[in-house]
XYZ file of C-alpha atoms in Angstrom:
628
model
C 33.764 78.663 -72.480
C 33.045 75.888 -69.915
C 35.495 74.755 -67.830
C 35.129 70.738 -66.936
C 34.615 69.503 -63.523
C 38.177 68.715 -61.866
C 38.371 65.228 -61.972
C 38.969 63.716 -58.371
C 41.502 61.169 -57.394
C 40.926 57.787 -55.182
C 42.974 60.067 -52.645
C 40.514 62.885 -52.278
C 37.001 60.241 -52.454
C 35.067 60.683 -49.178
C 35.503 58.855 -46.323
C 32.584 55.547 -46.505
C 31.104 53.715 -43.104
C 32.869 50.582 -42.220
C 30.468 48.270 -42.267
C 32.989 46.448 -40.191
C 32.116 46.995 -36.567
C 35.792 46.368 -35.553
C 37.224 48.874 -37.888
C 34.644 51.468 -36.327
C 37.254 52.755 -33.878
C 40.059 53.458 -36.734
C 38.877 56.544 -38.784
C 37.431 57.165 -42.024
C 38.669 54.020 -44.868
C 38.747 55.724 -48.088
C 38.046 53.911 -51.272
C 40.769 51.501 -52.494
C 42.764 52.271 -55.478
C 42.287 49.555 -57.879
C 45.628 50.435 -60.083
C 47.504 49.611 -57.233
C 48.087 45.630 -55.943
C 48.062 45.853 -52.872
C 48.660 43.056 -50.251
C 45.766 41.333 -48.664
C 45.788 42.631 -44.677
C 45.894 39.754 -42.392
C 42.256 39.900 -40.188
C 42.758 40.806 -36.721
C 41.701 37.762 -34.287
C 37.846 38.362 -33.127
C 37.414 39.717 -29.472
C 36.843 37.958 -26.667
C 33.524 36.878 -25.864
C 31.481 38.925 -22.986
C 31.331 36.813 -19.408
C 28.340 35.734 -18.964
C 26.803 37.497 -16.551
C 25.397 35.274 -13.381
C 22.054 35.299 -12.629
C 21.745 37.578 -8.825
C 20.769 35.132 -6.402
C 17.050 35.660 -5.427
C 16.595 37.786 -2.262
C 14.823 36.364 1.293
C 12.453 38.826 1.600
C 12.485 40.274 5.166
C 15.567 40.698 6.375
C 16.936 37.701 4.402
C 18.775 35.897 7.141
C 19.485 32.786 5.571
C 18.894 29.053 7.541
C 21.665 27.490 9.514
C 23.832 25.573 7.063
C 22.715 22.422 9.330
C 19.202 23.043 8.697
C 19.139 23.204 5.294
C 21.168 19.549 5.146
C 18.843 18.209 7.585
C 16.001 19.183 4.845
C 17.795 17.438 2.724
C 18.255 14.486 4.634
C 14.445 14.139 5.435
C 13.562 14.278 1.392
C 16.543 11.840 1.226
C 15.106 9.440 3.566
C 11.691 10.154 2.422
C 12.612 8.742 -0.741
C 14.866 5.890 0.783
C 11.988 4.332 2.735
C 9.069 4.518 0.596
C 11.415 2.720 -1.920
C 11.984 0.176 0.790
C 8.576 -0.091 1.412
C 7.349 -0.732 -1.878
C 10.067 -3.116 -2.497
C 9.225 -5.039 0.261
C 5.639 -4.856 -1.444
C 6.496 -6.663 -4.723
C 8.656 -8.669 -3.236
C 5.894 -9.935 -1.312
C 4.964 -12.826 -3.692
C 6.196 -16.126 -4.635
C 7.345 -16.749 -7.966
C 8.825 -19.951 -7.937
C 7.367 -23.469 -8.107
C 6.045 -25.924 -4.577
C 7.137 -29.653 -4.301
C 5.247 -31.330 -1.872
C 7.218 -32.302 0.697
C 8.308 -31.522 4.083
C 11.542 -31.570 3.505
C 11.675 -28.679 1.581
C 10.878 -25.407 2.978
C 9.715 -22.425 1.127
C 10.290 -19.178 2.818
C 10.194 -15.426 1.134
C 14.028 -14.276 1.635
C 13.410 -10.711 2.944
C 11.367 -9.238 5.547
C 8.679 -7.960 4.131
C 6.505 -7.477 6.549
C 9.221 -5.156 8.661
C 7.271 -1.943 8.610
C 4.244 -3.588 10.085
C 6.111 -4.762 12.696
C 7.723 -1.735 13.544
C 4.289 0.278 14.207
C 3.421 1.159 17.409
C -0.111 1.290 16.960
C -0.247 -2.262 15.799
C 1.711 -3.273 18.822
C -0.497 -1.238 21.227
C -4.216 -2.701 19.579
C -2.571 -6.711 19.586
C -1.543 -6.159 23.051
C -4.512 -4.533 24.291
C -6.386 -7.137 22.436
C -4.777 -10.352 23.075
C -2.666 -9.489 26.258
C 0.018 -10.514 24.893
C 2.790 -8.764 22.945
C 3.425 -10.840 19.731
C 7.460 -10.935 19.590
C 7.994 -9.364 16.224
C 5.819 -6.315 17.110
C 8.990 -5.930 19.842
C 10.863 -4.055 16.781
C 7.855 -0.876 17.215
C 10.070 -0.237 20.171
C 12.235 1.466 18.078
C 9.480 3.568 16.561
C 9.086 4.611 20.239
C 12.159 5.495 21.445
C 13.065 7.722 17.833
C 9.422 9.622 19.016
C 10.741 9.937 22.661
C 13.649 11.776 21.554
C 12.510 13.643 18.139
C 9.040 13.716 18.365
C 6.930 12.800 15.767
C 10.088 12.076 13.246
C 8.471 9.321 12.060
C 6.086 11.052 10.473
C 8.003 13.420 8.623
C 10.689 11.058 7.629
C 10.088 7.062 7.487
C 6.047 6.892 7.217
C 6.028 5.789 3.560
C 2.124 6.772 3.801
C 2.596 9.779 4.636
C 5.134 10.339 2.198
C 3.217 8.958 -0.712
C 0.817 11.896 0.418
C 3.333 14.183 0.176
C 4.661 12.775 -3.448
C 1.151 13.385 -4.768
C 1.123 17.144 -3.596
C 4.259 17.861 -5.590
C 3.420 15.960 -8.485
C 0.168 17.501 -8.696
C -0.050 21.018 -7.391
C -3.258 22.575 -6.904
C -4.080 25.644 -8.804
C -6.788 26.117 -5.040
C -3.876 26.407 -2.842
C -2.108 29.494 -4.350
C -1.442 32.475 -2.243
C -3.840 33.323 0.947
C -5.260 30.187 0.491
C -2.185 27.853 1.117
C -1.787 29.430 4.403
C -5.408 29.392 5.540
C -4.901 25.674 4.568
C -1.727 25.092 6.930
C -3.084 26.776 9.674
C -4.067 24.654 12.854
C -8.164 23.529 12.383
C -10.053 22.240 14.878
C -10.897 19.174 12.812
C -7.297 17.953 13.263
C -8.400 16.603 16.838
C -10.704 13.622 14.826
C -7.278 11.464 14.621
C -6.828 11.232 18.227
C -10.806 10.576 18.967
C -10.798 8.278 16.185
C -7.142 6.783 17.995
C -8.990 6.467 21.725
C -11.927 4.602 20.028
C -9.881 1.636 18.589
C -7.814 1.613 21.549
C -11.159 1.201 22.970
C -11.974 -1.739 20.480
C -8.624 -3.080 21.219
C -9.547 -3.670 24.715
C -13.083 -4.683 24.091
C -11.090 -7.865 21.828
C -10.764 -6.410 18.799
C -7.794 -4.968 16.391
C -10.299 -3.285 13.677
C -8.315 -0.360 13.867
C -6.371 -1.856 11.346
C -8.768 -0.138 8.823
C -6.990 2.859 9.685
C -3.600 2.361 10.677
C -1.984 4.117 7.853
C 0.760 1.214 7.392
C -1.867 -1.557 6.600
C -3.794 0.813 4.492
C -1.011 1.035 1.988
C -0.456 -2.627 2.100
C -3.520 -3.445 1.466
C -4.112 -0.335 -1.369
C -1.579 -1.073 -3.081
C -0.710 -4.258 -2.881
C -4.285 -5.134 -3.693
C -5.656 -2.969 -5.873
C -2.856 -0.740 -7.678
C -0.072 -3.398 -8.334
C -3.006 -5.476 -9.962
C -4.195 -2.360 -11.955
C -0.772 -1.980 -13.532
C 0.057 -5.663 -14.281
C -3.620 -5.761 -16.130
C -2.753 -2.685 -18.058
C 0.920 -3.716 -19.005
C -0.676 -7.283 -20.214
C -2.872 -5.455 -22.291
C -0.215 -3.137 -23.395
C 1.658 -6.333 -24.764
C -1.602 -8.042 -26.299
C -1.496 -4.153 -28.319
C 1.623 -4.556 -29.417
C 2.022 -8.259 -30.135
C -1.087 -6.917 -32.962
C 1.284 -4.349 -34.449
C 3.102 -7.491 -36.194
C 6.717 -5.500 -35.664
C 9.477 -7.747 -34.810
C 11.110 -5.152 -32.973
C 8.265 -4.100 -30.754
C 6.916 -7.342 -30.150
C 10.739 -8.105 -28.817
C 11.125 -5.170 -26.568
C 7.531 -5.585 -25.130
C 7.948 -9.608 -24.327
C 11.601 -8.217 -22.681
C 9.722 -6.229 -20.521
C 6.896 -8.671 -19.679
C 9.409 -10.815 -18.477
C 11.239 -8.856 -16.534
C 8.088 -7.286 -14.895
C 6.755 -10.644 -14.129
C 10.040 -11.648 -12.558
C 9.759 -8.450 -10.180
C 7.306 -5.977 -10.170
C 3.938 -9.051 -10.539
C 3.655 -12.539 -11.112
C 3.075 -14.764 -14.219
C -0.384 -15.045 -12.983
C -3.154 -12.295 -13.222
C -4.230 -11.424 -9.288
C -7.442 -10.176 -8.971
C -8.823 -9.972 -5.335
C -12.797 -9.135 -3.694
C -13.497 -5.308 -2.831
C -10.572 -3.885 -5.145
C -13.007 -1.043 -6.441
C -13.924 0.231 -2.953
C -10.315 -0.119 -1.419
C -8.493 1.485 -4.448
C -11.349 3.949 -4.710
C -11.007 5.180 -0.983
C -7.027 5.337 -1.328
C -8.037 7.730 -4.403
C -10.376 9.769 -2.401
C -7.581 10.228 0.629
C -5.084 11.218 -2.032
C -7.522 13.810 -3.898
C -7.645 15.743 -0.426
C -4.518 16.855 -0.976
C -5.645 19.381 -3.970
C -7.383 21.066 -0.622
C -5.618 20.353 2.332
C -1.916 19.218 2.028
C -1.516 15.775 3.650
C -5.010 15.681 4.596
C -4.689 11.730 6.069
C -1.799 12.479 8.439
C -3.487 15.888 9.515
C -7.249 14.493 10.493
C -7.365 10.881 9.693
C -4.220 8.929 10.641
C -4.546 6.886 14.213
C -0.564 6.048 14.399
C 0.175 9.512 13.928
C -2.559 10.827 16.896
C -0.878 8.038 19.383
C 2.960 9.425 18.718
C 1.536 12.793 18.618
C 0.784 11.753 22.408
C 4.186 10.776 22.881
C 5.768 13.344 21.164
C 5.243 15.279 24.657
C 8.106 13.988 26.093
C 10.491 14.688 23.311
C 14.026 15.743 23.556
C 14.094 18.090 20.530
C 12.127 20.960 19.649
C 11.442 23.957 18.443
C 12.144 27.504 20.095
C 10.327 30.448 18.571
C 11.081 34.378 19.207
C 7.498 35.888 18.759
C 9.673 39.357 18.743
C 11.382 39.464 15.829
C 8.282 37.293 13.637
C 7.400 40.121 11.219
C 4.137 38.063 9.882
C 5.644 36.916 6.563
C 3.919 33.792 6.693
C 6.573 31.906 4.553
C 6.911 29.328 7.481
C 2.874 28.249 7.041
C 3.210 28.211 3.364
C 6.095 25.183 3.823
C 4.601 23.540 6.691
C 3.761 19.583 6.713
C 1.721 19.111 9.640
C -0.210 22.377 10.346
C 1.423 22.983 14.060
C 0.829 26.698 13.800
C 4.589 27.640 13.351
C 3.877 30.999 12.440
C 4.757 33.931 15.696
C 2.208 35.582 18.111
C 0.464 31.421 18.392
C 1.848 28.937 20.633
C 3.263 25.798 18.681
C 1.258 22.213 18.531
C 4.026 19.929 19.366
C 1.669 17.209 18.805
C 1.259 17.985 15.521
C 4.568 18.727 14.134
C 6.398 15.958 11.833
C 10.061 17.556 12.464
C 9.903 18.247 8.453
C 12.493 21.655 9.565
C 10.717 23.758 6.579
C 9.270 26.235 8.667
C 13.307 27.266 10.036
C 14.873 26.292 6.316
C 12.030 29.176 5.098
C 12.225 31.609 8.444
C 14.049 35.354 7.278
C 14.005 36.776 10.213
C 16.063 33.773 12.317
C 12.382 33.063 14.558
C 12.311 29.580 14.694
C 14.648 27.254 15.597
C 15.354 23.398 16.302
C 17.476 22.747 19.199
C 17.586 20.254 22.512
C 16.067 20.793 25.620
C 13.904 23.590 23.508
C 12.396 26.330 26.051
C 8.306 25.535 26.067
C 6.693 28.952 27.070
C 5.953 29.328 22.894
C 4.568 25.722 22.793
C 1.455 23.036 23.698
C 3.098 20.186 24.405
C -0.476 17.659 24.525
C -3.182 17.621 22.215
C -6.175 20.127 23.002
C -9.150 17.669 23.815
C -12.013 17.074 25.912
C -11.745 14.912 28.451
C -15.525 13.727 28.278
C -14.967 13.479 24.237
C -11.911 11.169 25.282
C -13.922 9.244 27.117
C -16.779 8.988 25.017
C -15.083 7.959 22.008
C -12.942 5.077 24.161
C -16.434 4.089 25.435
C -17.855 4.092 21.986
C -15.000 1.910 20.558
C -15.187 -0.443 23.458
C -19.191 -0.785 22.962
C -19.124 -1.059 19.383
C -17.719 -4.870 19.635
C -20.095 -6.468 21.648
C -22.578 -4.611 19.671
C -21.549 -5.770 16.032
C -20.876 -9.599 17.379
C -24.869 -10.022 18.401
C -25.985 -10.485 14.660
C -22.538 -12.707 14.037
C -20.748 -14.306 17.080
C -17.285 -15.175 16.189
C -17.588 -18.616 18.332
C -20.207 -20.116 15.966
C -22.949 -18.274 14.051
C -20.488 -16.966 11.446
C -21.174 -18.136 7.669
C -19.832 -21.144 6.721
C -17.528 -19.467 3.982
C -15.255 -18.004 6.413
C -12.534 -20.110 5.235
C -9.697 -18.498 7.107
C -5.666 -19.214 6.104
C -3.793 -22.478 7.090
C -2.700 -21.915 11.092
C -5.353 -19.448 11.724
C -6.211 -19.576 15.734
C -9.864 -19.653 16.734
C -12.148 -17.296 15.189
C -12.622 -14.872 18.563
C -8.570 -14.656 18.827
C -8.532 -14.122 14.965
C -10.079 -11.272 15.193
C -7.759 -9.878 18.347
C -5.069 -10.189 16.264
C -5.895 -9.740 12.572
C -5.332 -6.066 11.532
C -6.621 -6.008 8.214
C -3.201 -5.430 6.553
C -3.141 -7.932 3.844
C -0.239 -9.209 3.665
C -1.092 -13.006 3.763
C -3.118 -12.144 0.584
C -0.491 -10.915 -1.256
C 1.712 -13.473 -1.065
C -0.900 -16.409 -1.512
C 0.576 -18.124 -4.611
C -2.953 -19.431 -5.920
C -4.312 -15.892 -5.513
C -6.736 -18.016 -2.776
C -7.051 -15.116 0.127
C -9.355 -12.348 -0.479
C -10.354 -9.532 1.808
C -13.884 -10.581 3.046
C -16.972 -7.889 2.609
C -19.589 -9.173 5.249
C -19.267 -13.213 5.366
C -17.696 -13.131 8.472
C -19.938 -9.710 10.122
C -18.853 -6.067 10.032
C -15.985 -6.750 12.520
C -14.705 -9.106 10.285
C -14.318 -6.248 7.117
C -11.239 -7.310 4.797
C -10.367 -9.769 6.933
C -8.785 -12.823 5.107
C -10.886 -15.551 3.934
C -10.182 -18.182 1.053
C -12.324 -18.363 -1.765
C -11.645 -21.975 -3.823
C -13.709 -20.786 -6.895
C -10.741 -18.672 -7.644
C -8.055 -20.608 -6.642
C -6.788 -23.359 -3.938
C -4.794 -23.244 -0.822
C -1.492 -25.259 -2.369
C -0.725 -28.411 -0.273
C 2.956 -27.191 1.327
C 2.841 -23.566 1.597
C 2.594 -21.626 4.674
C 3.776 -18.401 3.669
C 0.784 -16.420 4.650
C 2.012 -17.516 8.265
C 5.326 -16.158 7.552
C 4.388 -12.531 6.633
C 1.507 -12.470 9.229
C 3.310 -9.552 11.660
C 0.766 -9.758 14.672
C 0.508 -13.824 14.966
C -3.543 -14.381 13.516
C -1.643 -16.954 11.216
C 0.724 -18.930 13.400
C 3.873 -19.492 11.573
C 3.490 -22.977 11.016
C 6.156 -25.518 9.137
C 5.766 -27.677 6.202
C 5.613 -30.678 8.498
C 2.587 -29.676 10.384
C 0.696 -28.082 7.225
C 0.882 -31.523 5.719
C 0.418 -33.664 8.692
C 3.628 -35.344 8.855
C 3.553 -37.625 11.715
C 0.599 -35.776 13.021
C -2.953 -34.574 12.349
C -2.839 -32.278 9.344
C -4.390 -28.645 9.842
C -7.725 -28.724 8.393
C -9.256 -25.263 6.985
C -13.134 -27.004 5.980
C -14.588 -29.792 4.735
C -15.821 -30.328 0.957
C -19.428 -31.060 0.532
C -21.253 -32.637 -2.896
C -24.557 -31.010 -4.549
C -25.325 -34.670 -6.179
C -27.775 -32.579 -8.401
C -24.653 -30.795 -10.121
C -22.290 -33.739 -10.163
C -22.291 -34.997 -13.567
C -21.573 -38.567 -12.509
C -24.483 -38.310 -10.181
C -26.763 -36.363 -11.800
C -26.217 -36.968 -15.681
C -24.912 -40.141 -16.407
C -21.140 -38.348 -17.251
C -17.744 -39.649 -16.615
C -15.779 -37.095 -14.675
C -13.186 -37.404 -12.056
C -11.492 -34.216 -11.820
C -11.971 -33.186 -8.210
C -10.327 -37.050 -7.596
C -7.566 -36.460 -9.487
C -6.577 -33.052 -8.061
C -6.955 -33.698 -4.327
C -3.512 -33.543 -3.190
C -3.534 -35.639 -0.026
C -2.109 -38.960 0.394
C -4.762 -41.298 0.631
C -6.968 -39.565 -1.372
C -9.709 -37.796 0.112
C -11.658 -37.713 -2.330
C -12.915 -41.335 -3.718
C -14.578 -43.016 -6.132
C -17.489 -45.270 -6.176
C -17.434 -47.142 -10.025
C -21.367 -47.997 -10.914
C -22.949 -48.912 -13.966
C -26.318 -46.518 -14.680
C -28.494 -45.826 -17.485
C -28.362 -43.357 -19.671
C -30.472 -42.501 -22.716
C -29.051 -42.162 -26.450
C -28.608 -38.640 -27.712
C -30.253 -40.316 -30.864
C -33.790 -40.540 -31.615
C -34.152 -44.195 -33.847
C -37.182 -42.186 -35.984
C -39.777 -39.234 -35.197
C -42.101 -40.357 -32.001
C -40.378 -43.065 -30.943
C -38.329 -42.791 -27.518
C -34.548 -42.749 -27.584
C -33.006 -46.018 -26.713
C -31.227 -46.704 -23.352
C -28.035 -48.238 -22.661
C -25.849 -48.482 -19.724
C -22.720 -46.362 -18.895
C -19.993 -47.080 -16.266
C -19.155 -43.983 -13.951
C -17.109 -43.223 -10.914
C -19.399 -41.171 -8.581
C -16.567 -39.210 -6.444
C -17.122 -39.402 -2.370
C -15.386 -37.649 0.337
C -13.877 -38.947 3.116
C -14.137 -36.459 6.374
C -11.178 -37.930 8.103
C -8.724 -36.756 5.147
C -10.135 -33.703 3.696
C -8.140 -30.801 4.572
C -10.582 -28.183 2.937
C -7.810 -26.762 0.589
C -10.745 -25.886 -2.001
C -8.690 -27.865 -5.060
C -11.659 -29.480 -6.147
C -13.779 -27.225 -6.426
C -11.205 -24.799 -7.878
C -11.065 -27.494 -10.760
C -14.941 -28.343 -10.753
C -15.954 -28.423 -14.520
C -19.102 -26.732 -13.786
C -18.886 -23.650 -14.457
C -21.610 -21.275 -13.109
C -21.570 -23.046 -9.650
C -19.780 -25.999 -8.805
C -20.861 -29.030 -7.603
C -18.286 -29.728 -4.770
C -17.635 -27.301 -2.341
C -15.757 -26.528 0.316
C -17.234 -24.871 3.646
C -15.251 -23.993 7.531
C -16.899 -26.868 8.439
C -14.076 -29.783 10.478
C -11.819 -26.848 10.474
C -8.841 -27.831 12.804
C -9.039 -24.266 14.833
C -12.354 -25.085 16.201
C -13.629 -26.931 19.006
C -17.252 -26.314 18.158
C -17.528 -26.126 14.062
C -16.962 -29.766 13.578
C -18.687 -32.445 11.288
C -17.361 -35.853 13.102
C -18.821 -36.131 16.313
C -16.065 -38.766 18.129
C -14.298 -37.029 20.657
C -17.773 -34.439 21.512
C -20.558 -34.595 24.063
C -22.915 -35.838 21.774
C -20.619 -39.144 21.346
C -20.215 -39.218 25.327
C -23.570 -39.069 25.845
């Protein structure tokens, strides 16, 4: 006989896993007896969460001293004002326009509120071509001083800190890293080169041309070259592309976009551009050479200030004398390198070298990066680890300040500035004579930028190679406005005297007289074709006219033909054939800005009667030949 199974209670079932990670710790939990209620157990309150655990800091390698606190806020500091002038600077840029309206009188003055042409002013090298130049130091050029005294002390802290050049340089190489200048490579880059010493040759030969009469350094001085970059070429670019951007969107019939883009149109035209489209001569080659500086920076970090840049090479000669410096311990350098990988101006930082004081810009990387306490910044530094001059040759000195000085005399045979320049060197209102001009002009743009009528364009070769970007006023694209003298206002060296209202418009005196305007009768239509048309008369803006007109009945033939053969029947037309008087044209270019005739116009406007010269003149009262 079989005996059943015993039959097991809900006491003796086996023990089951919690699946209950918190009821892990408490034993076995038998199954629950369902002929018993029991009470629902409150749940125990959930456990704390883990602390986060902080990330370790990352190790200095070497011995991992870390920076002076002091240091590391002077880095700081120098991005800080980095960023604080190169804002400055390119505010002073936009705001170097006129966006309001002219009323022709002398009574009220126009004048740009800000000065916008302060960082000009405040470059040495400016200061040191105009006075080498001109022989005279133009007052506003006084502020460079400044510049002068900060390199005296610091060294070349401008470089490192207010140059907004320099710093664009540096924005681009941290924007844009270069996938070349990874490991060995970025410290073969910062090393000290050789080719480094073509800033100060390049320096000694416009010095040279300075003293020779001529300020064409200006090409180079890194100040005027983003003036005349940017102002010219890349603020243009961006106002053409945000107009287009709106003409896209005003197509996308969207009440909503078509709002928010007009918003912005208006607001960029009220402080970034003006309402009107600028467009200036030699755009493609300036904004292409500011492209090809900035593109050197994928292979040599700050490749402009290192080889290129002619302000830097003269406070680099001045930085001799500074005050503070740096003080290296080749003893405890272990060769890490880390100080070449953050340096700015390639002034060999690194131990076992001597340091190129010259060539330092004060940036303080190479001590915020040092592990094993090497380097440091201090007053009165000790100079047994440092070259305090540039390494040149004497004779290569020489030579290139012989060069620069020989160069002028050279380029002015095929195009004397006195008289055998072209006649559409139109310069600005208040211009001095041609030969000073070009003593003082330095290329930097600024009177073109703020030209309301978009009139001033850098010239190409119309007034020689010396004479490259040098203001000159093109009518065809727009008019020198009757009352404005800005152009003198922002000039920083004193090419463009800074005239007034009164004397612009010849208010109780002679008024200043850029050219003369000229008539191709062959291109006139009331001359030529029998056509009613007095445009130019109506736009000349000086009171009397210049500009005249001579009413004349001529004949014209009918458009009609009577029947096929016969000739077309005459009749007889009343015109006013326009006429100008020399004694009241000013040469502001508004007739022929407003010439109908489209492919060339026929009025014109050359230098000639310009009120700067003595020679270029078209009356002949008050000359030897009328004394004769």
């Amino acid at each position: 006989m079989s005996v059943p199974p015993p039959t097991s209670s809900p006491r003796d079932a086996p023990a089951l896993p919690s699946p209950i990670p918190w009821l892990a710790d408490r034993g076995p939990v038998r199954a629950l007896d369902t002929r018993r209620a029991a009470a629902p157990a409150e749940a125990p309150p959930p456990p704390p969460p883990a602390p986060r655990q902080r990330k370790p800091a990352r190790r200095r390698p070497g011995s991992g001293l870390p920076a002076r606190p002091v240091i590391r806020g002077l880095v700081w500091a120098r991005r800080a004002s980095q960023a604080g002038f190169l804002a400055v600077f390119l505010w002073f840029l936009v705001e170097t326009a006129f966006r309001g309206t002219f009323a022709a009188s002398a009574d009220q003055p126009v004048r740009l509120p800000l000065p916008v042409e302060a960082f000009l002013l405040a470059d040495p090298f400016v200061a040191a071509m105009t006075l080498l130049s001109s022989h005279t130091l133009y007052r506003g050029l006084a502020w460079s001083g400044v510049v002068l005294a900060l390199t005296l002390v610091f060294g070349r802290v401008f470089c490192g800190w207010i140059c907004p050049f320099g710093t664009l340089h540096h924005l681009v190489g941290w924007l844009f890293p270069s996938r070349y200048l990874k490991g060995t490579r970025r410290v073969d880059s910062n090393r000290t080169r050789g080719w480094q010493r073509a800033k100060y040759y390049s320096m000694w030969g416009f010095l040279g041309a300075a003293a020779a009469g001529s300020a064409i350094g200006g090409l180079f001085d890194p100040i005027c070259v983003a003036v005349r970059a940017i102002g010219l070429g890349v603020v243009p670019a961006l106002q053409y592309l945000g107009v287009r951007g709106g003409a896209i969107a005003a197509e996308t019939n969207s009440r909503a976009i078509q709002g928010v883009t007009d918003g912005a149109q208006d607001l960029l035209a009220t402080t970034v551009w003006t309402q009107r489209q600028a467009y200036f001569h030699q755009t493609w080659l300036i904004v292409f050479l500011l492209v090809a500086v900035l593109f050197m920076n994928r292979f040599i970090p700050r490749f402009w200030c290192r080889a290129l840049c002619p302000l830097g090479a003269f406070l680099g000669t001045l930085s001799r004398f500074a005050l503070f410096g740096m003080e290296k311990d080749h003893a405890k350098c272990t060769d890490c390198n880390l100080c070449l990988v953050h340096c700015q101006g390639a002034d060999s930082p690194q131990g076992g070298v001597k340091h190129r004081q010259d060539e330092c810009h004060v940036c303080l990387n190479c001590e915020a990066a040092c592990p094993e306490d090497v380097i440091k910044f201090r007053w009165l530094p000790g100079r047994a680890a440092t070259t305090r001059q540039p390494d040149l040759a004497r004779r290569t000195v020489v030579a290139s300040a012989a060069a620069g000085a020989v160069a002028i005399p050279a380029l002015r045979l095929a195009n004397w500035p006195d008289k055998a320049y072209s006649e559409k060197v139109i310069r600005p209102p208040g211009s001095v004579e041609e030969r000073e001009f070009l003593e003082r002009c330095i290329r930097c743009a600024e009177c073109m930028k703020v030209c309301p009528n978009n009139a001033l364009h850098p010239a190409f070769f119309e007034a020689g190679i010396e004479g490259l970007w040098t203001p000159i006023l093109v009518p065809r694209i727009g008019y020198c406005e009757y009352s404005c003298v800005l152009c003198g206002q922002v000039c920083p060296t004193g090419a463009i005297q800074k005239i007034d209202e009164r004397a612009k418009m010849g208010v109780g005196q002679r008024p200043i007289t850029l050219g003369t305007a000229m008539y191709d009768q062959g291109r006139c239509l009331p001359w030529s074709m029998a056509t009613p048309c007095i445009v130019c008369e109506e736009f000349c803006p000086t009171s009397p006219k210049a500009i005249w007109a001579e009413e004349v009945e001529v004949p014209k033939r009918e458009s009609k033909y009577a029947r096929e053969g016969a000739h077309a029947a005459m009749t007889t037309v009343r015109v006013q054939r326009p006429h100008v008087d020399p004694t009241l044209c000013i040469g502001c270019g508004a007739c022929e800005k407003v010439c109908p005739i489209v492919d060339k116009p026929a009025v014109y406007v050359t230098n000639a009667g310009e009120s700067r010269s003595k020679t270029n003149v078209i009356l002949l009262e008050n000359t030897s030949y009328s004394k004769g």
